[in-house]
Short mmCIF file of C-alpha atoms in Angstrom, two decimals:
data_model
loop_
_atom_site.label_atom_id
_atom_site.label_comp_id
_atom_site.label_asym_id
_atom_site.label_seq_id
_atom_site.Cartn_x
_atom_site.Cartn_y
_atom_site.Cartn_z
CA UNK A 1 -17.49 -19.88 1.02
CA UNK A 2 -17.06 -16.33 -1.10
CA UNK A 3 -14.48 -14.05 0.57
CA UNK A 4 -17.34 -11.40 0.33
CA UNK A 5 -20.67 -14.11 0.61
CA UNK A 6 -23.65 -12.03 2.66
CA UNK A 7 -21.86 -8.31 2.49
CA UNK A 8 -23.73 -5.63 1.30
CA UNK A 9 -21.66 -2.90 -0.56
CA UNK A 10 -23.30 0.16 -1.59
CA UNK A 11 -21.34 1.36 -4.93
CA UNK A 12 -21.76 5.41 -5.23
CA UNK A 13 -20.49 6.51 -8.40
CA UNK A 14 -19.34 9.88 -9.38
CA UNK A 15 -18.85 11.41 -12.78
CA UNK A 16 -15.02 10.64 -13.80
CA UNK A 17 -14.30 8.84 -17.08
CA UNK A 18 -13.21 5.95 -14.67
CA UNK A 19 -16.89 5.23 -13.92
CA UNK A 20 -16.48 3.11 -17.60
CA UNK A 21 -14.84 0.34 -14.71
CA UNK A 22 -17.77 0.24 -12.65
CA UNK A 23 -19.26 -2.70 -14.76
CA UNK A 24 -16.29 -4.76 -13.89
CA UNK A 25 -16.07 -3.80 -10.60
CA UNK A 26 -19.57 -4.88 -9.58
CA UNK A 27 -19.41 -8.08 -11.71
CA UNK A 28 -16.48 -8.94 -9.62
CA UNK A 29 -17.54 -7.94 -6.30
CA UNK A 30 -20.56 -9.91 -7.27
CA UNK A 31 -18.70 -13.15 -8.18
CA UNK A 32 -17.15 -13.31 -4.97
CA UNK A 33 -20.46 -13.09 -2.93
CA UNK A 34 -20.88 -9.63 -1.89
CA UNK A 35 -24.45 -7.84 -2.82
CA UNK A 36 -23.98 -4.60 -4.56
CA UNK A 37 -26.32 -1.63 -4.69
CA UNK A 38 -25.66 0.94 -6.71
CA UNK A 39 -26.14 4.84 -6.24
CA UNK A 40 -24.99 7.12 -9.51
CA UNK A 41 -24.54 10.91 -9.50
CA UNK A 42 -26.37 12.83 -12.32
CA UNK A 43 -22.57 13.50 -13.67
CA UNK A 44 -22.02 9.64 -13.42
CA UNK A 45 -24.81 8.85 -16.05
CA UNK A 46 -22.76 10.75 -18.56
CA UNK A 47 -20.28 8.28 -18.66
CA UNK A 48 -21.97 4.97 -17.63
CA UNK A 49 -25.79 3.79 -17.99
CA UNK A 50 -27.82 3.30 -15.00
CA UNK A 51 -29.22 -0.09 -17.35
CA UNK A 52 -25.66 -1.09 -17.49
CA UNK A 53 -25.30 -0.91 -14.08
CA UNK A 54 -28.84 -2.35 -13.10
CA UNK A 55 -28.14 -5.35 -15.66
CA UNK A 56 -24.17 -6.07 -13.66
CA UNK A 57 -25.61 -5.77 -9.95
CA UNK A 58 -29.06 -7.03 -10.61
CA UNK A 59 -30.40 -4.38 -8.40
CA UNK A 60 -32.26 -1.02 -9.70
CA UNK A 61 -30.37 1.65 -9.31
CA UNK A 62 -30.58 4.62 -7.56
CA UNK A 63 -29.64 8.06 -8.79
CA UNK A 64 -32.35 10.91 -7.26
CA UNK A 65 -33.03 12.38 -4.09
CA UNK A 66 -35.99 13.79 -5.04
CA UNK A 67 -37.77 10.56 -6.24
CA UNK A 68 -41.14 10.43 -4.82
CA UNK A 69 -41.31 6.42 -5.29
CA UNK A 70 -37.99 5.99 -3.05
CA UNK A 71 -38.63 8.85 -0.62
CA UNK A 72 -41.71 8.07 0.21
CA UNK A 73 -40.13 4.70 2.37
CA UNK A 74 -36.89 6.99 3.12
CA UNK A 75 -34.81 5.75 0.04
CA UNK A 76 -31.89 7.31 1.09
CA UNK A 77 -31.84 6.69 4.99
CA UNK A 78 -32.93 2.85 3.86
CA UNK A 79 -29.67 2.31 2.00
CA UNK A 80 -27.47 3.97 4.25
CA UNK A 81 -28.88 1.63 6.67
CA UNK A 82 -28.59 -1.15 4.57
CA UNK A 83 -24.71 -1.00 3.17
CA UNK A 84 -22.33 -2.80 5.50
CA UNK A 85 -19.48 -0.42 3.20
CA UNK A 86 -20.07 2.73 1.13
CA UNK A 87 -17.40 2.10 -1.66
CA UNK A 88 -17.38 5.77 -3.75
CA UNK A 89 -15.32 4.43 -7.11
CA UNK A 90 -14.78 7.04 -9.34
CA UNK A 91 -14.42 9.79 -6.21
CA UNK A 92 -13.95 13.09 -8.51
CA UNK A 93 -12.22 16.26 -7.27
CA UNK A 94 -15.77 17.23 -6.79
CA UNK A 95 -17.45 14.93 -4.69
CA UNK A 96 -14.45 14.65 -2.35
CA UNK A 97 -15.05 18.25 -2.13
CA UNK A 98 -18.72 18.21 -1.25
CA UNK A 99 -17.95 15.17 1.20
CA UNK A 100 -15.47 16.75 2.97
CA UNK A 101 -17.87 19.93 3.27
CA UNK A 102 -20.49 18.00 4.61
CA UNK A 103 -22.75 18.85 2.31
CA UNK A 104 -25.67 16.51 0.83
CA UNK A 105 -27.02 17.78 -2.28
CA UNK A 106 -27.68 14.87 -3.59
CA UNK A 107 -28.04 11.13 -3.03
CA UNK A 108 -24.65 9.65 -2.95
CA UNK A 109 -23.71 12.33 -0.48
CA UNK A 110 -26.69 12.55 2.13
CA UNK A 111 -26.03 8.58 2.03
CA UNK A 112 -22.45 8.95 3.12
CA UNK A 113 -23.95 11.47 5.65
CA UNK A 114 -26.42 9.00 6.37
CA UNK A 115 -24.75 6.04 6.94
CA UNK A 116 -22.66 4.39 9.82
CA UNK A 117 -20.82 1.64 7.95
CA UNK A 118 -17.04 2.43 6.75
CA UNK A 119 -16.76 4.09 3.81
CA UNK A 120 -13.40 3.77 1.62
CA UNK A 121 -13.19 6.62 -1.71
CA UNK A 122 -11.03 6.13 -4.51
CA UNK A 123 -9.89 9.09 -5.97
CA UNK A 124 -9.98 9.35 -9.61
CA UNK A 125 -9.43 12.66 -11.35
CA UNK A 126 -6.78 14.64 -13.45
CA UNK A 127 -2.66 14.64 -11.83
CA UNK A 128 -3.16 18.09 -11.44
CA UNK A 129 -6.48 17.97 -9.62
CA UNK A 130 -4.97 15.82 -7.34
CA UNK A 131 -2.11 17.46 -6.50
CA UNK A 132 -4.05 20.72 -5.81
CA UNK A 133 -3.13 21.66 -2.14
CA UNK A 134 -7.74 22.15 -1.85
CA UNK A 135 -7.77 18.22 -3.13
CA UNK A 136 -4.85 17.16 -0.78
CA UNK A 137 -7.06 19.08 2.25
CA UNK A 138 -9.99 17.60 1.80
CA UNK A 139 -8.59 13.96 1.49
CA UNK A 140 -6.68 14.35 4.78
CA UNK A 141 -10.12 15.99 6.29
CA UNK A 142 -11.79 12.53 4.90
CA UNK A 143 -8.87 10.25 6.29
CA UNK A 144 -9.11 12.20 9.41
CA UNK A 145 -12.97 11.80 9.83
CA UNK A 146 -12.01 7.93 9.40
CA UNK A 147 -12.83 7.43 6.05
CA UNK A 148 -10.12 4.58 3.95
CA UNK A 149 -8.56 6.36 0.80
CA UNK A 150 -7.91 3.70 -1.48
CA UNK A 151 -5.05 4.93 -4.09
CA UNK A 152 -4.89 6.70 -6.71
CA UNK A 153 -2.58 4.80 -8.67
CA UNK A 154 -0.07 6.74 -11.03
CA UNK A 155 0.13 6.85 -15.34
CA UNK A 156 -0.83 7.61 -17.70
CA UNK A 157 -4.52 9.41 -18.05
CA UNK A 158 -7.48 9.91 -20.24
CA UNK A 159 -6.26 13.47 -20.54
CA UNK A 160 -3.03 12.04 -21.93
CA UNK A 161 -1.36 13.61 -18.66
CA UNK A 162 1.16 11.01 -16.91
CA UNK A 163 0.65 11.09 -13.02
CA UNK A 164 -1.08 10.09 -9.84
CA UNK A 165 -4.71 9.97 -9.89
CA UNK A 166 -6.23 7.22 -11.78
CA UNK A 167 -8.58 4.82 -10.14
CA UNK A 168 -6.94 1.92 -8.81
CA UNK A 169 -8.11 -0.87 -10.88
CA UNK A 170 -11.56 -2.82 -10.10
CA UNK A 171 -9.27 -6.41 -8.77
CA UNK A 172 -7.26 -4.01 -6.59
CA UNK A 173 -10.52 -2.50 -5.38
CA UNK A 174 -12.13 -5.75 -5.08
CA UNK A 175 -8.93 -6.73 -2.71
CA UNK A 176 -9.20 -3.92 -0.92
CA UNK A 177 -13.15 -4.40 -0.04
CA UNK A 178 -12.14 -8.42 1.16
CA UNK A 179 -9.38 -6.83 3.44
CA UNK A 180 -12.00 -4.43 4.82
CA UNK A 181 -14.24 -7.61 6.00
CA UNK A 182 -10.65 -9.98 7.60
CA UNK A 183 -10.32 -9.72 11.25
CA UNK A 184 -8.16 -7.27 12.01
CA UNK A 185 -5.38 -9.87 12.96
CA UNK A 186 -2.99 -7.53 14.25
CA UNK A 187 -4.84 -5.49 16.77
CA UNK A 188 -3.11 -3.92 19.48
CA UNK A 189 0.29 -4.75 17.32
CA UNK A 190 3.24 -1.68 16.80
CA UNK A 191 5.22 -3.14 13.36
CA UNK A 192 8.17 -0.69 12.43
CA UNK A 193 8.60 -1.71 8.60
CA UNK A 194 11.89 -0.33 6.29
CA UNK A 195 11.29 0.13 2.58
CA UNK A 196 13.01 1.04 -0.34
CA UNK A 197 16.77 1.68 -1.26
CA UNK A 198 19.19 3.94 1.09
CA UNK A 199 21.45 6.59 -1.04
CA UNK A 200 25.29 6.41 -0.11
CA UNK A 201 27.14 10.10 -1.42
CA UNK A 202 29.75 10.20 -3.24
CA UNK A 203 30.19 13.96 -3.44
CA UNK A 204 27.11 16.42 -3.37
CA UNK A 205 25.45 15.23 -6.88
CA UNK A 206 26.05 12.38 -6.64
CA UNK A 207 25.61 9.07 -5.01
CA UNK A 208 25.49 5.04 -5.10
CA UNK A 209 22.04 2.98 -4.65
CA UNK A 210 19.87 0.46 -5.93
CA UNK A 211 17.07 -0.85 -7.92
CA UNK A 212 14.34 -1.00 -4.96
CA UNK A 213 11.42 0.70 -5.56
CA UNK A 214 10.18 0.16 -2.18
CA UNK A 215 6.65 -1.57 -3.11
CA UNK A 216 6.65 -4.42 -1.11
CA UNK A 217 7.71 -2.77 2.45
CA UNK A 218 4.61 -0.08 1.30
CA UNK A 219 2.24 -3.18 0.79
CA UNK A 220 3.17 -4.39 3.71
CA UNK A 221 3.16 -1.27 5.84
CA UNK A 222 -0.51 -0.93 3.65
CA UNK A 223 -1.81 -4.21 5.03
CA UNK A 224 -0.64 -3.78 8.03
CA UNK A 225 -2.37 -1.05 9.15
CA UNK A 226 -5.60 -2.36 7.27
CA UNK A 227 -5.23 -5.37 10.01
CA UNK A 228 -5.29 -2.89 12.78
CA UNK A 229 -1.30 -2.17 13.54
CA UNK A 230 0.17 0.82 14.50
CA UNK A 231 2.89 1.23 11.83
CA UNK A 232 6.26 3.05 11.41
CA UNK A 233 7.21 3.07 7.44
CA UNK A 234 10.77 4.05 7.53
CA UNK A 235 11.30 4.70 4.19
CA UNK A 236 14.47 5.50 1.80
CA UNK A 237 13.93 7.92 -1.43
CA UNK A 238 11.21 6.05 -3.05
CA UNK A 239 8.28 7.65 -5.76
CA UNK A 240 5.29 6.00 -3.58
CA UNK A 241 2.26 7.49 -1.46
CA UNK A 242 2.13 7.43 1.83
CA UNK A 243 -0.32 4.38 3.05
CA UNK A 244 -2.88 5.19 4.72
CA UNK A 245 -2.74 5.35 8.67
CA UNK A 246 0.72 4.85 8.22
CA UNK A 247 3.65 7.32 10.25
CA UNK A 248 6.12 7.84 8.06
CA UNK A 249 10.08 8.42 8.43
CA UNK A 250 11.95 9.78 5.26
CA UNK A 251 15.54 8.80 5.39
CA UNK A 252 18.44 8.65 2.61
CA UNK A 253 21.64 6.54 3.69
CA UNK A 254 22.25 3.40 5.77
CA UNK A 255 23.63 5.74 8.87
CA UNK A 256 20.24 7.30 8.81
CA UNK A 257 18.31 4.36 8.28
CA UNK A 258 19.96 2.67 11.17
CA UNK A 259 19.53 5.16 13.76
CA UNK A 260 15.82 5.24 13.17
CA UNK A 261 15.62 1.64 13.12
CA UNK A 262 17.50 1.41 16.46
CA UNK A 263 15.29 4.05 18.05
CA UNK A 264 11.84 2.77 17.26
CA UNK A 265 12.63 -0.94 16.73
CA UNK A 266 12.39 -1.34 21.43
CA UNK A 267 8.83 0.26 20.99
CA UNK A 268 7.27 -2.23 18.76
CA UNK A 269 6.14 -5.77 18.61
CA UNK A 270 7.22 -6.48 15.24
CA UNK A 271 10.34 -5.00 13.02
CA UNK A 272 10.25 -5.99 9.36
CA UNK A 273 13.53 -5.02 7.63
CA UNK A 274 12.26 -5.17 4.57
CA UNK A 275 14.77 -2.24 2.79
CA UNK A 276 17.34 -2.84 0.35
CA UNK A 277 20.08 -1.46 2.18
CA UNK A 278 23.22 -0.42 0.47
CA UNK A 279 26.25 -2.87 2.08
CA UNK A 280 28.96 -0.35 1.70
CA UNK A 281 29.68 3.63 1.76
CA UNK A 282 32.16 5.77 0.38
CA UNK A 283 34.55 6.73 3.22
CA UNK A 284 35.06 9.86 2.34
CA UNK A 285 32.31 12.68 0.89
CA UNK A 286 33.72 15.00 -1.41
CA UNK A 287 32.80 18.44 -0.38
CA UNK A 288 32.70 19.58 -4.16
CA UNK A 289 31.78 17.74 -7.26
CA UNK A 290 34.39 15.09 -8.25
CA UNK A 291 36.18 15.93 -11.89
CA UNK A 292 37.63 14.04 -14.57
CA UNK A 293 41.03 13.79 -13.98
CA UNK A 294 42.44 14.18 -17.45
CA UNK A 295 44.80 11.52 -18.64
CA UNK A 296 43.15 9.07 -15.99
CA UNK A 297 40.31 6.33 -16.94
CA UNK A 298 39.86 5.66 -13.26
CA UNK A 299 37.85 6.59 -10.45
CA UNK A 300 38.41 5.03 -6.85
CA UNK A 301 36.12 5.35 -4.41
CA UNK A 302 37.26 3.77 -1.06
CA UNK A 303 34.53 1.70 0.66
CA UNK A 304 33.81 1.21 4.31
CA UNK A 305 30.76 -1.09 5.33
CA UNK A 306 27.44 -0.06 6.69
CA UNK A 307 25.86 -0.68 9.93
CA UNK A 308 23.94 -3.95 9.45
CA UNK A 309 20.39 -2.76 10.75
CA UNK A 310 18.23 -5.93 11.01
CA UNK A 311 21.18 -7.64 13.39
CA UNK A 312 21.36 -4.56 15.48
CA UNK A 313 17.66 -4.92 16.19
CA UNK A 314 17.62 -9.05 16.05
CA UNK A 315 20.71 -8.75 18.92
CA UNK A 316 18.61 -5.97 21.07
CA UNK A 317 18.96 -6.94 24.51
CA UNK A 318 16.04 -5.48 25.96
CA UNK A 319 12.61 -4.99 23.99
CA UNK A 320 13.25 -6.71 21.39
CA UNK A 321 10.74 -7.64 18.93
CA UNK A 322 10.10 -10.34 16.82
CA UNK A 323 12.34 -9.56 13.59
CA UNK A 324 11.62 -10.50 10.49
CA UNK A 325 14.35 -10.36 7.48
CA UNK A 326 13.97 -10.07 3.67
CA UNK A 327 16.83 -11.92 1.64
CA UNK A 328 17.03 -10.86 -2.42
CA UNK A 329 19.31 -13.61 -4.09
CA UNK A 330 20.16 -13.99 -7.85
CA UNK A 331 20.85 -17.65 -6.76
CA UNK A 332 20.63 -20.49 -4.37
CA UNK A 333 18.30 -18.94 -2.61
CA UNK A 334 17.25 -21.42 -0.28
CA UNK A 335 21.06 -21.80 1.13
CA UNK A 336 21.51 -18.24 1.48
CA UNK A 337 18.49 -17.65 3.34
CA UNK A 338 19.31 -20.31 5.97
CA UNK A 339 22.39 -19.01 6.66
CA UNK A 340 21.15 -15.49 7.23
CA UNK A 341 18.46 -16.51 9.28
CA UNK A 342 20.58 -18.30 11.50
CA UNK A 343 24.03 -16.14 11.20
CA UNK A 344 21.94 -12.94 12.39
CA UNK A 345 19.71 -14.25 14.52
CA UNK A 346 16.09 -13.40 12.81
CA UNK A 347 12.75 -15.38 13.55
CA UNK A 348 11.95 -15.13 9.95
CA UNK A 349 12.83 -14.64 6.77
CA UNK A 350 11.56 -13.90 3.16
CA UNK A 351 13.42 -15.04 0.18
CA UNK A 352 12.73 -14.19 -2.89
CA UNK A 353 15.24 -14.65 -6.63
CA UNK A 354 15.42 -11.06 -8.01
CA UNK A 355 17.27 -13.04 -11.38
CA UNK A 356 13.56 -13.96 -12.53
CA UNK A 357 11.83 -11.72 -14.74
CA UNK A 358 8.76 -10.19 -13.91
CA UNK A 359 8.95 -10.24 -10.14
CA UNK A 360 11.55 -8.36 -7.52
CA UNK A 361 12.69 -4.95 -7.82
CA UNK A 362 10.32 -2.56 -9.49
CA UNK A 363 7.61 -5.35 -10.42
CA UNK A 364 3.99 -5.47 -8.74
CA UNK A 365 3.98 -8.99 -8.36
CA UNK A 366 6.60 -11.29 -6.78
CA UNK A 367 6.89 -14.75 -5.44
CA UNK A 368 8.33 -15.71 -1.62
CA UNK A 369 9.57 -18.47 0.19
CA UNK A 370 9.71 -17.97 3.55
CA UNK A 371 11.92 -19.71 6.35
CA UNK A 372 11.69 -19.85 10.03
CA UNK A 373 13.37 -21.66 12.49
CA UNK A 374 11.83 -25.23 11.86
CA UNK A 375 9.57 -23.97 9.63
CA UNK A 376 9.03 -23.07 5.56
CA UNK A 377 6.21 -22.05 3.64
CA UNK A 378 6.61 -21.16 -0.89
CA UNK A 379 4.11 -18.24 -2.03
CA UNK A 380 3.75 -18.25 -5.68
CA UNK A 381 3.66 -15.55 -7.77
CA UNK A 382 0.71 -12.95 -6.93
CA UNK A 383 0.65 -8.97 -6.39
CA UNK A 384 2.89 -7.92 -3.71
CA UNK A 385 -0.26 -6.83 -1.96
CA UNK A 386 -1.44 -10.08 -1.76
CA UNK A 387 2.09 -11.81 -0.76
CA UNK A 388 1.95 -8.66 2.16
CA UNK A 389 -1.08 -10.35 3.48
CA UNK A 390 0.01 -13.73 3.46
CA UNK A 391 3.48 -12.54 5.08
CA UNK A 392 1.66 -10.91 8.06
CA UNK A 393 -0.71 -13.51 8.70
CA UNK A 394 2.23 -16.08 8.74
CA UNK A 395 3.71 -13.88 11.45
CA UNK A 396 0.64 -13.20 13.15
CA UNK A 397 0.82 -17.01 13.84
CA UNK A 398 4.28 -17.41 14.58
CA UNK A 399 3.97 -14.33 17.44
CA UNK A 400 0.75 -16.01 18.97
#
């Protein structure tokens, strides 16, 4: 059976170069079951043919208000009632504007006023646009009225600008509409999730860290609260959105890091210490930037070790919750995860080789193997969105 067989996704598309995408997108949705309907903007048919679209989805198209044929059977209350998701790919500036407004000037919107399925946007528009404190309102007004915000991503742009706010891309969306339609498999669940590197100072410019990039603790934190948890991202200095639904808790060092571990880690379910934490600190912080010293070709810096954060919360006494590791090896992988399943006392563990190109630290994609007592289970490569979904179902299993 098609992840997406018998769903009925209403496509509203807005008039954003992006819309060029919206053939792809409804081929694919298509392919993997779901019926698409598709409602254009008069700014949308600027950039993309209602024929092309009518030709991809196999349904006519709808792109007036005021069409006497449609109205006259309630066109627009009809499809409203009809979409089991309102998916609004391009979302310009404008029509998150008129959305959040409540306004319905024209078909897409009075649908979205009309309708009581979910409805997800993803922004597409100009960096700037985005970042424009009126844009970032009205997207939290949206969020807060329950609608999903699905990206944007960040690069380059039409404009030739380099930033956040380009559509995500029509797989991604096409993975995001199949999450919206799982069971939401973690219910009721509180998951406290670290991402991304921790920064240990030196002196006050500068300081000793990592490659992280934090995207797989986001994914997960991301799917996570797509499957219905309550989530606590405690994140170190990364360049990534906020998910979502997601509560997050900016940190820098390993100190830091560890203290909000230790304080939320007894009020959840689930702890995934999924941060690339730095081992070791300096033991002393310069107050003032450190100089050459001139005839010296040396620099020491005496180290003293970190608190190790996933075996404080895997030894908690009281509360504790099922804790799940992450172990980054450059070789013998399988060895060293055993041993630091067992040595620190986790219930599971994902191990992955960051000496392979193409996957690990700053990649989208990587590839897992993951080890529980009694228990293993290899996840080729795929998008780290993906391998966050097959991570928290495995756990949702193991914590039944």
């Amino acid at each position: 059976m098609q992840p997406l067989e018998g769903k009925k996704i209403v496509l509203g598309i807005s008039g954003g170069i992006a819309a060029y995408k919206c053939a792809e997108l409804t081929r694919r949705l298509s392919e993997r079951g779901a019926q698409v309907k598709v409602v254009m903007t008069k700014a949308a048919k600027e950039f993309i043919t209602p024929l092309t679209m009518q030709a991809v989805s196999g349904q006519p198209v709808s792109e007036s208000l005021l069409d006497p044929a449609a109205e006259a059977s309630m066109g627009h209350i009809e499809i409203a009632k009809w979409a089991d998701l309102v998916l609004l790919a391009p979302a310009t500036a404008d029509l998150i504007a008129r959305m959040a407004a409540g306004m319905g000037n024209d078909l897409l919107t009075t649908v979205v006023l009309a309708t009581d399925a979910p409805v997800a946007v993803a922004p597409a528009m100009n960096q700037q646009m985005y970042k424009n404190v009126a844009t970032q309102e009205n997207i939290a007004t949206l969020q807060r009225r329950g609608m999903s915000i699905w990206g944007p991503a960040s690069g380059e742009q039409a404009c030739g600008d380099i930033g956040a706010g380009r559509m995500l891309e029509p797989m991604q969306l096409v993975e995001r509409c199949i999450a919206q339609f799982q069971p939401k498999l973690l219910q009721g669940k509180k998951i406290v999730i670290t991402a991304g590197p921790t920064q240990e100072a030196i002196d006050p410019v500068r300081f000793i860290s990592n490659h992280s990039s934090g995207k797989m603790g986001y994914a997960l934190a991301e799917q996570a609260a797509r499957l219905g948890a309550e989530v606590t991202l405690i994140s170190g200095p990364v360049n990534l959105a906020t998910p979502a639904n997601v509560t997050r808790i900016n940190v820098w060092s390993a100190e830091q890091m560890h203290k909000a571990a230790m304080e939320h880690a007894p009020l959840s379910h689930v702890f995934i210490g999924c941060a690339a934490v730095a081992d070791y600190r300096p033991a002393e912080i310069a107050e003032q930037k450190m100089k050459k010293v001139d005839g010296s070709d040396e620099l020491v810096v005496r180290m003293v070790k970190n608190p190790d954060i996933i075996a404080g919360v895997a030894n908690l006494t009281h509360n504790r919750p099922f804790t799940v590791g992450f172990a980054a090896e450059t070789q013998d992988v399988e060895k060293y995860a055993l041993d630091k399943l067992s040595r620190k006392k986790l219930d599971l563990i994902c191990a992955n080789d960051v000496s392979q190109a193409g996957i690990g630290f700053n990649s989208n994609d990587n590839a897992l193997n993951l080890y529980w007592p009694n228990g293993h289970k290899n996840f080729p490569l795929a998008s780290k969105q993906a391998l966050a979904q097959s991570i928290l179902e495995q756990i949702n299993e193991l914590t039944q």
